[in-house]
Amino acid sequence: MVARICKYCFSATLLATSALTTTAFADYTGTGCTVGKVADFIYPPRNCAYDRAAPAMHGPFQLTVDYNDRSGWTIDPKYINELGPLDALSLEFAFGSKTFRAASTYGRALSNDVFFKLSAEYFAQKPTFNFISGDVEQWMGQWDFGGDIRYLVHGQLGIDSFHFGLQYIKAQNKELPDMAYVAGTDIRHLVGGTEVGAALGVRLQPWGTGYFDLDLFYDENNYKRQFQKDDDAIGFGAGGAFHQNIGEKFQFVISGVDRRPYYEYVVGVKWIARHSLGSLLELSTYFSTDGGDVPFGKENRLGLGLFYSWGGDMYGAPVVYHDPLNRGLRQEIVNYTNIPAVRPPQVLVTSDEGTF
């Protein structure tokens, strides 16, 4: 069933991508102007020469395979495509024995300095829930929506960009059949959370070979239980990431997110295995741990990733990690779209029970 859904969605996305790409390039003739007026942010004027550089380093295709000590193996393919010089679209399907994720992000450059993106996904997992009458494994899903706007800063020493994001998560509720146990009857419910969150962040580049992402979060996640006390997670959190180049072909990455409903910490290394004019092959490995007010509790994950880009600028130099962060408008929008505006590590579901 999941494979059939993936096949149809992937085919539909490629068809839509093809149509939108044709439309996007229809008005492009390219002879130089600057997008600056407020109206031009949304409706760019014709005959503007936007950057024609190669796609971003993390696209247009990537494949991640990881092992989780709580949910087993997961295979996660992702495709990113440009929809002309100003737009990009990503499509992702992750599947495993206890995980399924279908996600998409649309990104657009409103100007050379202002970008926005919208993300939507259906995310499902099969955790084990503990009840007095016994443990139950149950598939539970949720809908995740997010938006983000980013502003690039030029001429400010050490500051690359600012961003502001919002997310909304709604997990499903489910009533399980009543179950008899030695002291009576167990009434069992699974309660999905309703989460609203905001993020405000800045990217800093104090030296040429490394940069930092710093974020402040505010979240309200509510579980409306019937029998037990409501379990709410409300308040501020923080996050950060550090990318450091090691030569031209290696990059060390460490990141952490501590939000009220969940946390996630990641450490990894990326390696440019091969690059040539117009193409790039990256390999990566990472370790992550996450948990919080989530059904699996703490889990550890070890993964391998492959990133392949093709069809780029045949006249440009091969991409290396020492290249500037801002590598042109089209690279920027693909890179920006590759990172979804919402992506919780686990479904926000908890148990609720009463006995008589």
XYZ file of C-alpha atoms in Angstrom:
356
model
C 0.000 0.000 0.000
C 2.762 2.439 0.998
C 4.776 1.562 -2.107
C 1.739 2.191 -4.329
C 1.097 5.593 -2.698
C 4.785 6.542 -3.086
C 4.698 5.563 -6.794
C 1.603 7.651 -7.580
C 2.773 10.678 -5.533
C 6.237 10.601 -7.118
C 4.784 10.417 -10.638
C 2.386 13.293 -9.901
C 5.196 15.414 -8.493
C 7.415 14.874 -11.531
C 4.498 15.844 -13.795
C 3.793 18.997 -11.766
C 7.490 19.831 -11.678
C 7.738 19.533 -15.442
C 4.709 21.782 -15.994
C 5.831 24.414 -13.516
C 9.379 24.407 -14.895
C 8.067 25.048 -18.419
C 5.954 27.945 -17.124
C 8.775 29.359 -15.011
C 11.209 29.545 -17.941
C 8.631 30.837 -20.417
C 9.165 34.489 -19.409
C 12.918 34.295 -18.881
C 15.030 36.138 -21.413
C 17.760 37.326 -19.064
C 19.334 40.722 -19.652
C 19.965 42.219 -16.280
C 17.936 44.128 -13.720
C 17.718 44.337 -9.933
C 14.697 43.125 -8.007
C 14.137 45.772 -5.383
C 10.638 47.220 -5.223
C 8.135 45.714 -2.795
C 5.809 44.606 -5.598
C 8.719 42.883 -7.350
C 9.248 40.613 -4.336
C 6.091 38.670 -5.231
C 5.828 39.353 -8.971
C 9.402 39.692 -10.308
C 9.609 41.773 -13.519
C 10.386 40.101 -16.818
C 13.802 40.130 -18.468
C 15.735 39.868 -15.180
C 19.004 37.934 -15.339
C 19.038 35.679 -12.300
C 22.019 33.565 -11.348
C 22.340 30.511 -13.624
C 24.769 28.524 -11.457
C 24.599 24.814 -10.681
C 22.041 23.304 -8.279
C 22.850 23.414 -4.581
C 25.196 20.891 -3.009
C 22.415 18.950 -1.269
C 20.364 18.229 -4.362
C 18.703 17.307 -6.403
C 18.738 13.713 -5.068
C 19.681 12.222 -1.735
C 19.271 8.863 -0.024
C 19.630 8.170 3.698
C 19.592 4.766 5.393
C 19.644 4.594 9.179
C 19.178 2.178 12.056
C 17.196 3.199 15.145
C 17.472 1.190 18.376
C 13.723 1.666 19.010
C 12.130 1.527 15.555
C 14.628 -0.424 13.406
C 15.726 0.355 9.843
C 14.471 3.311 7.797
C 15.098 4.086 4.124
C 14.655 7.746 3.223
C 14.905 8.863 -0.436
C 14.440 12.545 -1.273
C 14.295 14.455 -4.552
C 14.729 18.217 -4.960
C 14.026 20.022 -8.216
C 14.230 23.614 -9.381
C 11.047 25.134 -10.793
C 12.776 27.845 -12.752
C 15.219 30.452 -11.415
C 13.110 31.478 -8.381
C 11.356 28.339 -7.093
C 12.225 24.865 -5.839
C 10.298 21.796 -4.653
C 11.372 18.814 -2.543
C 9.621 15.462 -2.171
C 10.544 12.885 0.481
C 9.318 9.393 1.384
C 10.767 7.622 4.418
C 9.619 4.099 5.227
C 10.532 1.334 7.647
C 8.997 -1.350 9.821
C 7.752 1.262 12.332
C 8.077 4.577 10.457
C 6.479 6.279 7.461
C 6.946 9.879 6.349
C 5.646 11.607 3.205
C 6.864 15.206 3.089
C 7.186 18.101 0.668
C 8.620 21.626 0.840
C 8.079 24.489 -1.609
C 10.579 27.360 -1.575
C 10.590 30.695 -3.408
C 13.010 33.590 -3.704
C 11.056 36.823 -3.291
C 14.209 38.783 -4.075
C 17.969 38.265 -3.984
C 17.814 38.614 -0.195
C 14.377 37.348 0.914
C 13.255 33.697 0.749
C 10.255 31.829 2.099
C 9.207 28.162 2.228
C 6.165 26.091 3.145
C 6.370 22.483 4.355
C 3.722 19.797 4.836
C 4.047 16.152 5.796
C 2.194 13.104 7.020
C 4.273 11.315 9.658
C 3.366 7.960 11.230
C 5.098 5.619 13.683
C 4.298 2.386 15.496
C 5.343 2.826 19.152
C 4.580 0.534 22.098
C 2.138 2.031 24.624
C 2.037 0.800 28.223
C -1.321 0.074 29.896
C -2.237 -1.696 33.120
C -3.796 -4.521 31.103
C -0.659 -4.942 28.917
C 1.474 -3.285 26.261
C 0.052 -2.390 22.838
C 1.873 -1.656 19.560
C -0.184 0.751 17.451
C 0.347 2.824 14.292
C -0.311 6.501 15.040
C -0.037 9.390 12.598
C 0.017 13.157 12.547
C -0.046 16.086 10.112
C 2.800 18.598 10.317
C 2.766 22.049 8.699
C 5.458 24.737 8.779
C 6.515 28.005 7.203
C 9.722 30.012 7.285
C 11.029 33.331 5.938
C 14.732 34.144 5.652
C 16.563 37.420 5.099
C 20.154 37.442 3.847
C 22.400 40.152 5.275
C 25.125 41.709 3.137
C 28.057 43.777 4.317
C 27.648 42.949 8.021
C 30.762 41.347 9.475
C 30.031 37.847 10.760
C 26.247 37.862 10.131
C 24.945 35.798 7.214
C 21.142 35.776 7.658
C 18.091 35.867 9.944
C 14.998 33.678 9.802
C 11.564 33.366 11.434
C 9.502 30.163 11.361
C 6.166 28.759 12.517
C 4.963 25.165 12.851
C 1.664 23.414 13.573
C 1.350 19.711 14.436
C -1.890 17.778 14.905
C -1.655 14.099 15.895
C -4.563 11.650 15.735
C -6.586 10.304 18.667
C -7.626 6.673 18.928
C -9.861 4.731 21.320
C -8.729 1.152 21.868
C -11.163 -1.609 22.908
C -11.685 -1.982 26.664
C -9.538 -4.751 28.129
C -10.250 -6.905 31.184
C -7.486 -7.448 33.727
C -7.241 -9.037 37.189
C -8.684 -6.017 39.058
C -11.400 -4.962 36.599
C -11.663 -3.328 33.156
C -9.085 -1.072 31.544
C -10.440 1.784 29.365
C -7.657 2.666 26.922
C -7.227 5.828 24.834
C -4.361 7.151 22.716
C -4.266 10.945 22.725
C -2.594 13.005 20.013
C -0.952 16.323 20.767
C -1.763 19.706 19.249
C 1.459 21.679 18.909
C 2.028 25.299 17.885
C 5.602 26.561 17.768
C 7.701 29.518 16.623
C 11.406 29.920 15.882
C 13.654 32.963 15.578
C 17.206 32.379 14.408
C 20.439 33.857 13.075
C 23.307 32.394 11.058
C 26.788 33.634 11.987
C 30.039 33.156 10.086
C 32.894 34.430 12.268
C 35.530 32.849 9.979
C 35.588 31.680 6.397
C 35.681 27.925 7.050
C 32.854 27.598 9.565
C 29.464 28.957 10.547
C 26.906 28.754 13.365
C 23.091 28.572 13.416
C 21.457 29.829 16.643
C 17.709 29.556 17.331
C 15.217 30.522 20.022
C 11.956 28.502 20.179
C 8.576 28.879 21.833
C 6.166 25.924 21.890
C 2.743 24.990 23.217
C 1.948 21.282 23.001
C -1.279 20.047 24.603
C -2.568 16.522 25.280
C -6.275 16.608 26.183
C -6.724 13.522 28.344
C -10.050 12.253 29.674
C -8.964 10.149 32.642
C -5.541 11.454 33.622
C -4.207 14.968 34.081
C -3.559 16.891 30.865
C 0.091 16.655 29.870
C 1.128 20.046 28.469
C 4.571 21.175 27.303
C 4.666 24.972 27.125
C 7.642 27.312 27.142
C 10.886 28.404 25.525
C 13.673 26.304 24.068
C 16.900 26.786 22.143
C 18.895 25.229 19.347
C 22.225 25.538 17.627
C 24.393 24.012 14.903
C 28.054 24.296 13.954
C 29.528 23.476 10.542
C 33.321 23.399 10.215
C 35.234 22.659 7.024
C 38.234 20.336 7.283
C 40.108 20.998 4.071
C 38.088 21.354 0.881
C 36.344 17.955 0.928
C 35.386 17.264 4.558
C 32.886 19.029 6.813
C 32.145 18.350 10.481
C 28.597 19.071 11.688
C 27.150 19.126 15.200
C 23.650 20.343 16.059
C 21.151 20.320 18.904
C 17.481 21.237 19.272
C 15.824 21.379 22.703
C 12.136 22.270 22.343
C 9.471 21.757 24.993
C 7.817 18.703 23.329
C 11.038 17.028 22.106
C 14.810 17.265 21.747
C 17.267 16.051 19.099
C 21.085 16.078 18.985
C 23.141 15.171 15.893
C 26.843 14.803 15.090
C 28.126 13.896 11.640
C 30.760 14.173 8.911
C 30.282 14.906 5.188
C 32.776 14.058 2.449
C 32.932 15.120 -1.189
C 33.782 11.752 -2.737
C 33.776 13.017 -6.310
C 33.165 16.307 -8.049
C 33.465 17.398 -11.640
C 32.134 20.138 -13.877
C 28.371 20.190 -13.333
C 28.093 17.286 -10.862
C 28.812 16.432 -7.244
C 28.778 13.256 -5.118
C 28.762 13.564 -1.319
C 28.760 10.817 1.307
C 27.943 11.316 4.986
C 27.591 9.491 8.261
C 25.891 10.704 11.425
C 24.741 9.712 14.907
C 21.702 11.243 16.591
C 19.732 10.893 19.794
C 16.252 12.261 20.485
C 13.446 12.024 23.024
C 11.247 14.135 25.270
C 7.478 14.020 25.763
C 7.163 11.395 22.989
C 6.068 7.722 22.865
C 9.403 6.019 22.048
C 11.209 7.961 24.766
C 14.957 8.255 24.187
C 16.164 6.678 20.943
C 19.537 6.498 19.205
C 20.089 6.511 15.461
C 23.079 5.760 13.217
C 22.841 6.658 9.531
C 24.603 6.825 6.176
C 23.744 9.328 3.460
C 24.377 9.791 -0.250
C 23.903 13.169 -1.966
C 24.157 13.490 -5.748
C 23.824 16.599 -7.881
C 23.962 16.662 -11.657
C 23.169 18.928 -14.588
C 25.027 21.918 -13.141
C 27.164 24.652 -14.670
C 29.646 22.985 -17.024
C 31.742 26.176 -17.106
C 31.992 26.703 -13.343
C 34.657 25.330 -11.016
C 33.830 22.086 -9.125
C 32.082 22.720 -5.798
C 34.125 22.450 -2.574
C 33.240 23.198 1.046
C 35.436 26.319 1.040
C 33.086 27.988 -1.458
C 31.183 31.018 -0.081
C 27.949 30.271 1.802
C 25.917 32.364 -0.664
C 26.682 30.732 -4.003
C 24.056 32.459 -6.134
C 20.290 32.778 -6.114
C 19.404 29.412 -7.626
C 21.765 27.475 -5.381
C 20.438 29.367 -2.383
C 16.781 28.535 -3.039
C 17.485 24.811 -3.557
C 19.661 24.646 -0.447
C 16.997 26.509 1.548
C 14.189 24.232 0.280
C 16.171 21.111 1.162
C 15.713 21.829 4.898
C 11.999 21.472 5.843
C 10.279 24.100 7.964
C 8.916 21.368 10.270
C 10.314 17.901 11.056
C 9.674 16.399 14.518
C 11.746 13.275 15.305
C 8.763 11.369 16.795
C 4.969 11.500 16.701
C 3.389 13.524 19.521
C 1.086 10.883 21.036
C 0.578 9.726 24.631
C -1.610 7.179 26.438
C -4.654 7.794 28.652
C -6.540 5.169 30.652
C -9.204 4.704 33.298
C -10.226 1.592 35.221
C -13.362 0.278 36.874
